[in-house]
Amino acid sequence: MKKIWQVLVCGAAMVMFWAGCASNEDSLMPSDLTLAEVEKRIDQATDPNGAFAKSRTYTMLQQISVPRFLDDPEESLMEVKFEHPAKFCMISYEDNQPVSTVCSDGKSGWVADHRSRKIKILDGTELRRVQVMSQLGNPRESYLKIFPKVEIYRCTNEEGNFYRIDCYGEGQKTPISVYVDDKDFFIRRMKFDLPVGSGNLDYDARIIQYELRDGVMIPVLTEITQNGEKMESRITSYKLNAPIPETDFVPPVF
C-alpha cells in the first residue's frame, strides 16, 4: 500500500516527535471490504501506473501557511527526502534557513537543532517514531506492517461516506484515523489526538485538491487545524527517483 498520505503528517510530525481521538460525529458500521482490498483501491487511484511503487527515492517540498490577523500569513517550508528501503529525512525551514532536521538511515536516527547547532542521537521510543515516519514514506509498506493494530469501518458523517482506517501505534489508546472516499478511493482526511507533554496535539487535515505529479496523484492542497489553529499546506515540488547524496542522511557538522 503506497503511503501517499504521509505528506499530511509532515506539518505535525515535529510536534509528534517530541511528544488519537476519532471524530465523534462519525456513524460506523462493519466494512464490506477488507483492509487489503481498500489499500489496493487506494493504490489504483493514487498510483495508476505504479510509478510510486517502483520508485527508489522521492523528494518533496511543502509550504505551510498560517494566517495572521491584519498581517501577511506566517510561512515555513518542510522538505522530505526518502530512499528505499528506510532512509528518511525531514527538514523544516524558516526564512529559507534550516531550523530543525529529523533523520534516520534505517538503523539509527538523529535530530539537529540548527539554531543552537546541537545534535541529539536517538534511541528507544524516539528512534521508533522516526522509523515509523520512514515506513509511512515507503511505497512497499502496508498499514499492518507499520502499526501493531489496524481496524477498518464503513463511516458516514456530514461530509459523506468513507472507509475509515484506524491505526494504533505502540501503547497508543486512540487511533490515527484515515478517511478514504468510498467512491474514488482518494484519502480525504486524517485526524488524531495525541498526548504531547502535559497536553494533547489535536490534528485534523482535510485534503482539498489532488494533482498528478510525476505520475502520482498527490494531495497538493490540504487544510489543517492543529489545536484550534488553522493552516494551509501546499506541495510546491514533488520528484520521484531524484538523486539524493548519501551525506543527506548523516548528521551535519556544525
CSV table of C-alpha atoms in Angstrom, one decimal, residues 1-3 39 85 134-136 138-143 145-146:
chain,number,residue,atom,x,y,z
A,1,MET,CA,0.0,0.0,0.0
A,2,LYS,CA,1.6,3.2,-1.1
A,3,LYS,CA,1.6,5.9,1.6
A,39,GLU,CA,-5.4,-0.4,0.2
A,85,PRO,CA,14.2,0.9,2.0
A,134,SER,CA,10.2,6.4,7.4
A,135,GLN,CA,7.9,3.4,6.9
A,136,LEU,CA,5.0,5.7,6.1
A,138,ASN,CA,7.9,3.6,1.9
A,139,PRO,CA,5.9,2.7,-1.2
A,140,ARG,CA,6.2,-1.0,-0.4
A,141,GLU,CA,4.8,-0.9,3.1
A,142,SER,CA,1.2,-1.6,4.3
A,143,TYR,CA,-0.6,-0.3,7.4
A,145,LYS,CA,3.3,-3.8,8.7
A,146,ILE,CA,3.7,-0.4,10.3
